[in-house]
Short mmCIF file of C-alpha atoms (C1' of nucleotides) in Angstrom, two decimals:
data_model
loop_
_atom_site.label_atom_id
_atom_site.label_comp_id
_atom_site.label_asym_id
_atom_site.label_seq_id
_atom_site.Cartn_x
_atom_site.Cartn_y
_atom_site.Cartn_z
CA UNK A 927 93.18 18.84 -60.83
CA UNK A 928 90.49 18.52 -62.91
CA UNK A 929 91.20 15.12 -64.65
CA UNK A 930 90.02 14.18 -68.10
CA UNK A 931 86.23 14.00 -67.55
CA UNK A 932 86.50 17.48 -65.97
CA UNK A 933 88.56 18.83 -68.72
CA UNK A 934 86.35 17.13 -71.44
CA UNK A 935 83.22 18.81 -69.42
CA UNK A 936 84.87 22.19 -69.94
CA UNK A 937 85.56 21.68 -73.41
CA UNK A 938 82.03 20.59 -74.31
CA UNK A 939 80.85 23.70 -72.24
CA UNK A 940 83.13 26.10 -74.20
CA UNK A 941 82.76 24.99 -77.52
CA UNK A 942 79.43 26.65 -78.38
CA UNK A 943 80.13 29.67 -76.51
CA UNK A 944 83.67 30.24 -77.94
CA UNK A 945 83.78 29.18 -81.55
CA UNK A 946 83.49 32.36 -83.70
CA UNK A 947 84.36 34.77 -81.09
CA UNK A 948 87.17 37.38 -81.42
CA UNK A 949 89.84 37.89 -78.85
CA UNK A 950 90.00 41.51 -78.09
CA UNK A 951 92.72 41.60 -75.49
CA UNK A 952 94.63 39.62 -72.61
CA UNK A 953 95.35 40.67 -69.20
CA UNK A 954 98.15 38.56 -67.43
CA UNK A 955 97.97 39.00 -63.66
CA UNK A 956 100.61 36.34 -62.88
CA UNK A 957 103.71 36.17 -65.28
CA UNK A 958 104.38 32.63 -64.39
CA UNK A 959 100.98 31.39 -65.46
CA UNK A 960 101.61 32.47 -68.93
CA UNK A 961 104.28 30.92 -71.33
CA UNK A 962 104.63 33.38 -74.39
CA UNK A 963 106.01 36.63 -75.24
CA UNK A 964 104.07 39.97 -75.06
CA UNK A 965 104.88 40.48 -78.76
CA UNK A 966 103.23 37.09 -79.69
CA UNK A 967 100.15 38.24 -77.67
CA UNK A 968 99.83 41.19 -79.78
CA UNK A 969 100.76 39.38 -83.14
CA UNK A 970 98.98 36.19 -82.76
CA UNK A 971 96.12 36.39 -80.03
CA UNK A 972 94.64 40.21 -80.28
CA UNK A 973 92.24 39.94 -83.27
CA UNK A 974 92.24 36.31 -83.59
CA UNK A 975 88.92 34.22 -84.09
CA UNK A 976 88.60 31.27 -82.08
CA UNK A 977 88.30 28.19 -84.44
CA UNK A 978 88.11 25.10 -82.30
CA UNK A 979 88.03 23.90 -78.72
CA UNK A 980 89.82 20.55 -78.30
CA UNK A 981 91.17 18.19 -75.71
CA UNK A 982 94.26 15.74 -75.27
CA UNK A 983 94.49 14.25 -71.76
CA UNK A 984 94.00 16.79 -69.32
CA UNK A 985 95.02 19.48 -71.53
CA UNK A 986 92.70 22.00 -73.21
CA UNK A 987 93.57 23.36 -76.61
CA UNK A 988 92.23 26.58 -78.01
CA UNK A 989 92.85 26.97 -81.88
CA UNK A 990 93.03 30.38 -83.26
CA UNK A 991 92.72 31.68 -86.73
CA UNK A 992 96.41 32.85 -86.80
CA UNK A 993 97.36 29.15 -86.62
CA UNK A 994 98.54 29.78 -83.06
CA UNK A 995 96.87 27.88 -80.20
CA UNK A 996 96.44 28.49 -76.46
CA UNK A 997 97.33 25.10 -74.35
CA UNK A 998 95.87 25.21 -71.26
CA UNK A 999 96.83 22.86 -68.40
CA UNK A 1000 94.73 23.25 -65.19
CA UNK A 1001 97.06 21.19 -62.83
CA UNK A 1002 95.28 20.70 -59.26
CA UNK A 1003 93.44 24.00 -58.75
CA UNK A 1004 92.78 25.52 -62.31
CA UNK A 1005 89.20 26.64 -63.39
CA UNK A 1006 87.82 28.23 -66.31
CA UNK A 1007 85.04 30.77 -66.13
CA UNK A 1008 83.16 32.51 -68.53
CA UNK A 1009 81.15 35.80 -67.79
CA UNK A 1010 79.12 37.76 -70.20
CA UNK A 1011 75.97 36.93 -72.42
CA UNK A 1012 76.56 33.27 -71.67
CA UNK A 1013 77.86 32.61 -68.33
CA UNK A 1014 79.87 29.07 -67.58
CA UNK A 1015 82.21 27.76 -65.31
CA UNK A 1016 84.02 24.48 -64.70
CA UNK A 1017 87.09 22.99 -63.32
CA UNK A 1018 88.31 22.82 -59.73
CA UNK A 1019 85.06 23.60 -57.98
CA UNK A 1020 85.09 26.81 -55.42
CA UNK A 1021 83.81 29.93 -54.69
CA UNK A 1022 85.40 31.41 -57.66
CA UNK A 1023 82.84 29.98 -59.79
CA UNK A 1024 80.16 32.53 -58.56
CA UNK A 1025 82.58 35.48 -56.96
CA UNK A 1026 83.06 38.63 -58.80
CA UNK A 1027 86.03 38.43 -61.10
CA UNK A 1028 89.05 38.97 -61.47
CA UNK A 1029 89.56 37.95 -57.88
CA UNK A 1030 92.75 37.00 -56.01
CA UNK A 1031 92.90 33.68 -57.74
CA UNK A 1032 92.63 35.02 -61.29
CA UNK A 1033 95.76 34.58 -63.23
CA UNK A 1034 95.07 35.65 -66.48
CA UNK A 1035 91.82 36.66 -68.50
CA UNK A 1036 90.69 37.12 -72.04
CA UNK A 1037 88.37 39.90 -73.24
CA UNK A 1038 86.37 38.50 -76.21
CA UNK A 1039 83.81 40.00 -78.40
CA UNK A 1040 80.25 40.72 -77.33
CA UNK A 1041 81.63 41.70 -74.00
CA UNK A 1042 82.34 38.37 -72.73
CA UNK A 1043 85.34 37.47 -70.42
CA UNK A 1044 87.10 34.21 -70.01
CA UNK A 1045 89.00 33.90 -66.55
CA UNK A 1046 91.73 31.46 -65.87
CA UNK A 1047 91.79 30.99 -62.32
CA UNK A 1048 94.20 28.97 -60.36
CA UNK A 1049 94.85 29.15 -56.46
CA UNK A 1050 98.04 27.25 -56.29
CA UNK A 1051 99.71 28.62 -59.72
CA UNK A 1052 100.52 25.24 -60.82
CA UNK A 1053 98.58 25.33 -64.00
CA UNK A 1054 99.70 27.36 -67.03
CA UNK A 1055 98.64 28.74 -70.44
CA UNK A 1056 101.10 28.23 -73.38
CA UNK A 1057 100.75 30.36 -76.71
CA UNK A 1058 102.47 28.12 -79.38
CA UNK A 1059 102.01 27.43 -83.18
CA UNK A 1060 99.33 24.98 -83.73
CA UNK A 1061 101.57 22.75 -85.55
CA UNK A 1062 104.12 22.62 -82.64
CA UNK A 1063 101.61 21.03 -80.12
CA UNK A 1064 102.45 17.43 -80.88
CA UNK A 1065 106.14 18.26 -80.44
CA UNK A 1066 105.75 19.57 -77.16
CA UNK A 1067 107.63 16.93 -74.63
CA UNK A 1068 104.41 16.30 -72.45
CA UNK A 1069 102.13 15.72 -75.48
CA UNK A 1070 104.40 13.47 -77.21
CA UNK A 1071 105.02 11.02 -74.47
CA UNK A 1072 101.55 10.68 -73.66
CA UNK A 1073 99.75 7.17 -73.58
CA UNK A 1074 96.60 6.42 -75.59
CA UNK A 1075 93.28 8.30 -74.65
CA UNK A 1076 91.07 5.84 -72.93
CA UNK A 1077 87.82 7.13 -74.45
CA UNK A 1078 88.77 6.94 -78.05
CA UNK A 1079 89.42 3.80 -80.12
CA UNK A 1080 90.59 0.73 -78.85
CA UNK A 1081 93.41 1.56 -76.18
CA UNK A 1082 94.07 -1.58 -74.30
CA UNK A 1083 96.54 -2.98 -76.59
CA UNK A 1084 98.78 0.05 -76.29
CA UNK A 1085 98.01 0.46 -72.45
CA UNK A 1086 99.09 -3.05 -71.82
CA UNK A 1087 102.37 -2.50 -73.93
CA UNK A 1088 103.03 0.55 -71.97
CA UNK A 1089 101.92 -0.53 -68.37
CA UNK A 1090 104.56 -3.41 -68.71
CA UNK A 1091 107.43 -1.03 -68.74
CA UNK A 1092 106.33 0.01 -65.04
CA UNK A 1093 106.42 -3.85 -64.02
CA UNK A 1094 108.45 -2.79 -60.81
CA UNK A 1095 106.15 -0.15 -59.47
CA UNK A 1096 102.64 -0.27 -58.03
CA UNK A 1097 99.64 -0.41 -59.85
CA UNK A 1098 98.36 3.08 -58.95
CA UNK A 1099 101.75 4.87 -59.78
CA UNK A 1100 101.50 3.21 -62.96
CA UNK A 1101 97.66 4.09 -64.13
CA UNK A 1102 98.67 7.78 -62.73
CA UNK A 1103 101.69 7.78 -65.30
CA UNK A 1104 100.25 9.83 -68.16
CA UNK A 1105 102.86 8.08 -70.57
CA UNK A 1106 101.07 4.58 -69.87
CA UNK A 1107 97.35 5.99 -70.44
CA UNK A 1108 96.26 9.62 -70.80
CA UNK A 1109 93.93 11.40 -68.53
CA UNK A 1110 93.71 9.36 -65.21
CA UNK A 1111 94.29 11.39 -62.12
CA UNK A 1112 93.68 10.38 -58.28
CA UNK A 1113 90.01 10.19 -58.21
CA UNK A 1114 89.68 7.94 -61.36
CA UNK A 1115 92.60 5.73 -60.11
CA UNK A 1116 91.08 5.14 -56.85
CA UNK A 1117 87.67 4.42 -58.62
CA UNK A 1118 89.13 1.98 -61.30
CA UNK A 1119 90.94 0.02 -59.01
CA UNK A 1120 87.84 -0.06 -56.56
CA UNK A 1121 85.71 -1.30 -59.64
CA UNK A 1122 88.25 -3.89 -60.54
CA UNK A 1123 88.86 -5.16 -56.96
CA UNK A 1124 92.66 -4.54 -56.85
CA UNK A 1125 94.48 -3.25 -54.00
CA UNK A 1126 96.52 -0.06 -55.31
CA UNK A 1127 99.90 -1.17 -53.64
CA UNK A 1128 99.83 -4.34 -55.80
CA UNK A 1129 102.89 -4.56 -58.11
CA UNK A 1130 102.24 -4.50 -61.75
CA UNK A 1131 104.37 -7.43 -62.46
CA UNK A 1132 101.71 -9.47 -59.99
CA UNK A 1133 98.88 -8.58 -62.17
CA UNK A 1134 97.61 -10.45 -65.18
CA UNK A 1135 97.00 -8.88 -68.46
CA UNK A 1136 93.32 -9.95 -67.79
CA UNK A 1137 93.45 -7.91 -64.70
CA UNK A 1138 95.05 -4.76 -66.05
CA UNK A 1139 92.29 -4.67 -68.79
CA UNK A 1140 89.79 -4.84 -66.08
CA UNK A 1141 91.39 -1.74 -64.42
CA UNK A 1142 91.40 0.21 -67.65
CA UNK A 1143 87.77 -0.85 -68.25
CA UNK A 1144 86.84 0.16 -64.59
CA UNK A 1145 88.67 3.64 -65.43
CA UNK A 1146 86.66 3.86 -68.54
CA UNK A 1147 83.67 3.08 -66.76
CA UNK A 1148 83.95 5.91 -63.94
CA UNK A 1149 85.33 8.54 -66.59
CA UNK A 1150 82.34 8.05 -68.65
CA UNK A 1151 79.68 8.13 -65.84
CA UNK A 1152 81.39 11.30 -64.75
CA UNK A 1153 81.15 13.01 -68.22
CA UNK A 1154 77.71 11.94 -68.50
CA UNK A 1155 76.93 13.39 -64.75
CA UNK A 1156 77.96 16.80 -65.89
CA UNK A 1157 81.40 17.09 -64.22
CA UNK A 1158 82.20 19.94 -62.07
CA UNK A 1159 80.51 22.71 -63.24
CA UNK A 1160 78.96 25.70 -61.80
CA UNK A 1161 75.59 24.12 -62.39
CA UNK A 1162 76.15 21.17 -60.09
CA UNK A 1163 78.25 23.24 -57.53
CA UNK A 1164 75.54 25.64 -56.58
CA UNK A 1165 72.25 23.77 -55.62
CA UNK A 1166 68.67 25.16 -56.10
CA UNK A 1167 68.50 26.21 -52.26
CA UNK A 1168 71.98 28.13 -52.64
CA UNK A 1169 73.91 25.51 -50.75
CA UNK A 1170 77.12 23.83 -52.21
CA UNK A 1171 76.70 20.46 -53.79
CA UNK A 1172 79.49 17.92 -54.40
CA UNK A 1173 79.58 16.21 -58.07
CA UNK A 1174 81.65 13.53 -56.60
CA UNK A 1175 78.50 12.08 -55.38
CA UNK A 1176 77.14 11.48 -58.86
CA UNK A 1177 79.56 9.06 -59.57
CA UNK A 1178 82.38 8.19 -56.92
CA UNK A 1179 82.22 5.03 -54.94
CA UNK A 1180 85.29 5.47 -52.81
CA UNK A 1181 86.91 8.71 -53.47
CA UNK A 1182 86.66 11.01 -50.42
CA UNK A 1183 84.29 8.31 -48.76
CA UNK A 1184 86.69 7.04 -45.95
CA UNK A 1185 84.51 6.07 -43.11
CA UNK A 1186 81.50 5.36 -45.32
CA UNK A 1187 80.26 2.14 -46.15
CA UNK A 1188 81.45 0.22 -49.40
CA UNK A 1189 78.65 0.31 -51.67
CA UNK A 1190 79.33 -3.37 -52.67
CA UNK A 1191 79.99 -4.97 -49.37
CA UNK A 1192 79.13 -2.58 -46.58
CA UNK A 1193 82.71 -2.54 -44.95
CA UNK A 1194 84.06 0.78 -44.31
CA UNK A 1195 86.18 2.90 -46.79
CA UNK A 1196 89.56 3.51 -45.73
CA UNK A 1197 92.27 6.00 -46.55
CA UNK A 1198 95.85 5.29 -46.98
CA UNK A 1199 99.03 6.72 -48.70
CA UNK A 1200 100.15 5.44 -52.12
CA UNK A 1201 102.62 7.00 -54.62
CA UNK A 1202 102.57 10.01 -52.31
CA UNK A 1203 98.82 10.42 -52.78
CA UNK A 1204 95.60 9.99 -50.41
CA UNK A 1205 94.36 6.63 -51.66
CA UNK A 1206 90.60 5.44 -50.82
CA UNK A 1207 90.19 1.55 -50.87
CA UNK A 1208 87.61 -0.91 -49.45
CA UNK A 1209 89.88 -3.45 -47.48
CA UNK A 1210 87.58 -6.14 -47.90
CA UNK A 1211 87.15 -5.85 -51.69
CA UNK A 1212 90.61 -4.88 -52.63
CA UNK A 1213 92.85 -7.36 -50.74
CA UNK A 1214 96.56 -7.29 -51.33
CA UNK A 1215 97.88 -10.24 -52.24
CA UNK A 1216 101.63 -10.17 -51.02
CA UNK A 1217 103.43 -12.19 -53.42
CA UNK A 1218 106.72 -9.84 -54.03
CA UNK A 1219 106.40 -6.94 -51.97
"C1'" DC B 221 116.20 3.57 -68.75
"C1'" DT B 222 113.26 3.09 -63.96
"C1'" DA B 223 111.44 4.35 -58.93
"C1'" DG B 224 110.44 7.29 -55.58
"C1'" DG B 225 110.73 11.35 -53.18
"C1'" DA B 226 111.13 16.50 -52.99
"C1'" DT B 227 109.19 20.67 -55.17
"C1'" DC B 228 106.32 24.25 -57.13
"C1'" DC B 229 102.25 27.35 -54.52
"C1'" DT B 230 98.10 29.09 -51.74
"C1'" DG B 231 94.57 28.00 -48.69
"C1'" DT B 232 92.25 25.19 -45.12
"C1'" DC B 233 91.66 21.98 -41.22
"C1'" DA B 234 92.83 19.07 -37.38
"C1'" DG B 235 95.08 19.06 -33.16
"C1'" DC B 236 97.27 21.18 -29.67
"C1'" DT C 1264 92.66 32.19 -30.14
"C1'" DG C 1265 96.77 31.56 -32.22
"C1'" DC C 1266 100.18 28.22 -33.78
"C1'" DT C 1267 101.81 24.10 -36.58
"C1'" DG C 1268 101.96 20.61 -39.68
"C1'" DA C 1269 99.55 17.81 -42.93
"C1'" DC C 1270 97.42 17.92 -46.85
"C1'" DA C 1271 95.36 18.80 -51.48
"C1'" DG C 1272 91.46 15.96 -58.42
"C1'" DG C 1273 99.27 17.37 -61.17
"C1'" DA C 1274 103.53 16.75 -63.07
"C1'" DT C 1275 108.52 17.81 -63.25
"C1'" DC C 1276 113.07 17.67 -61.62
"C1'" DC C 1277 116.48 15.46 -58.94
"C1'" DT C 1278 119.21 11.41 -57.05
"C1'" DA C 1279 119.95 6.62 -56.57
#
DNA sequence: CTAGGATCCTGTCAGC
DNA sequence: TGCTGACAGGATCCTA
């Protein structure tokens, strides 16, 4: 899915378009994608004004004037597309960015004032939208367990404290764990480990605090660069000549680059499997020091 | 409590 | 040209 930088890019794109708009109606095309009762839709969505668009970890939060919020998780293949006076799209990049909507991947859409429609598309149906009272968000199990936001404040001390609870697992599994640090997914895990020259199979207990610090700094560097390059939006999906672009080219050094030379040393990037996920490494820059594996 | 594998679902692609 | 299995930018559930 969209990871922290992609969700933040969506938030920044939606904020100026959505704030102040009124929600006129909701169409739920796949029941499992929407968590909330029909009665709540009538009572707390229809007619509500959008007050704010926020993000926590990989979750997008749309606050309504009814003191209810839409909590949106895009998981692997979710995307948000706005059509109308201001068209915009972000999230999992595919042809639904530009196709007529709703289409076969549209799960929910919202009809807004001024003829705007907001589509929630999700090919694999893992994503969801919850309608809950705004004050109940922080009590959601998933939210309350989250680790620190990597791009806000000084997350390092809390990150170190939490990752030491994962001493017996691999560093890749540990940084993918949202209760260790919020927002890192498969792309930024691989990029962070390449930047810090750590092999993803290294056990956490075999890493010093200094090495763990450099991994978090690597993740922050990769995520910051991704947000600055504009994320996976319609703008960098469709190129000027009509062909399809790949926003990973703008910041990724190893992710989906197997067979290509490492930008640092020229050795071919390899793809392996770690923590059940496809994992990209430079076998020369990231050697596994086999102490206790 | 932790660790790791199966699972939810649709679509695409490599290999036969 | 089918068919089959592997795999996918995530997190939860289940078992040990």
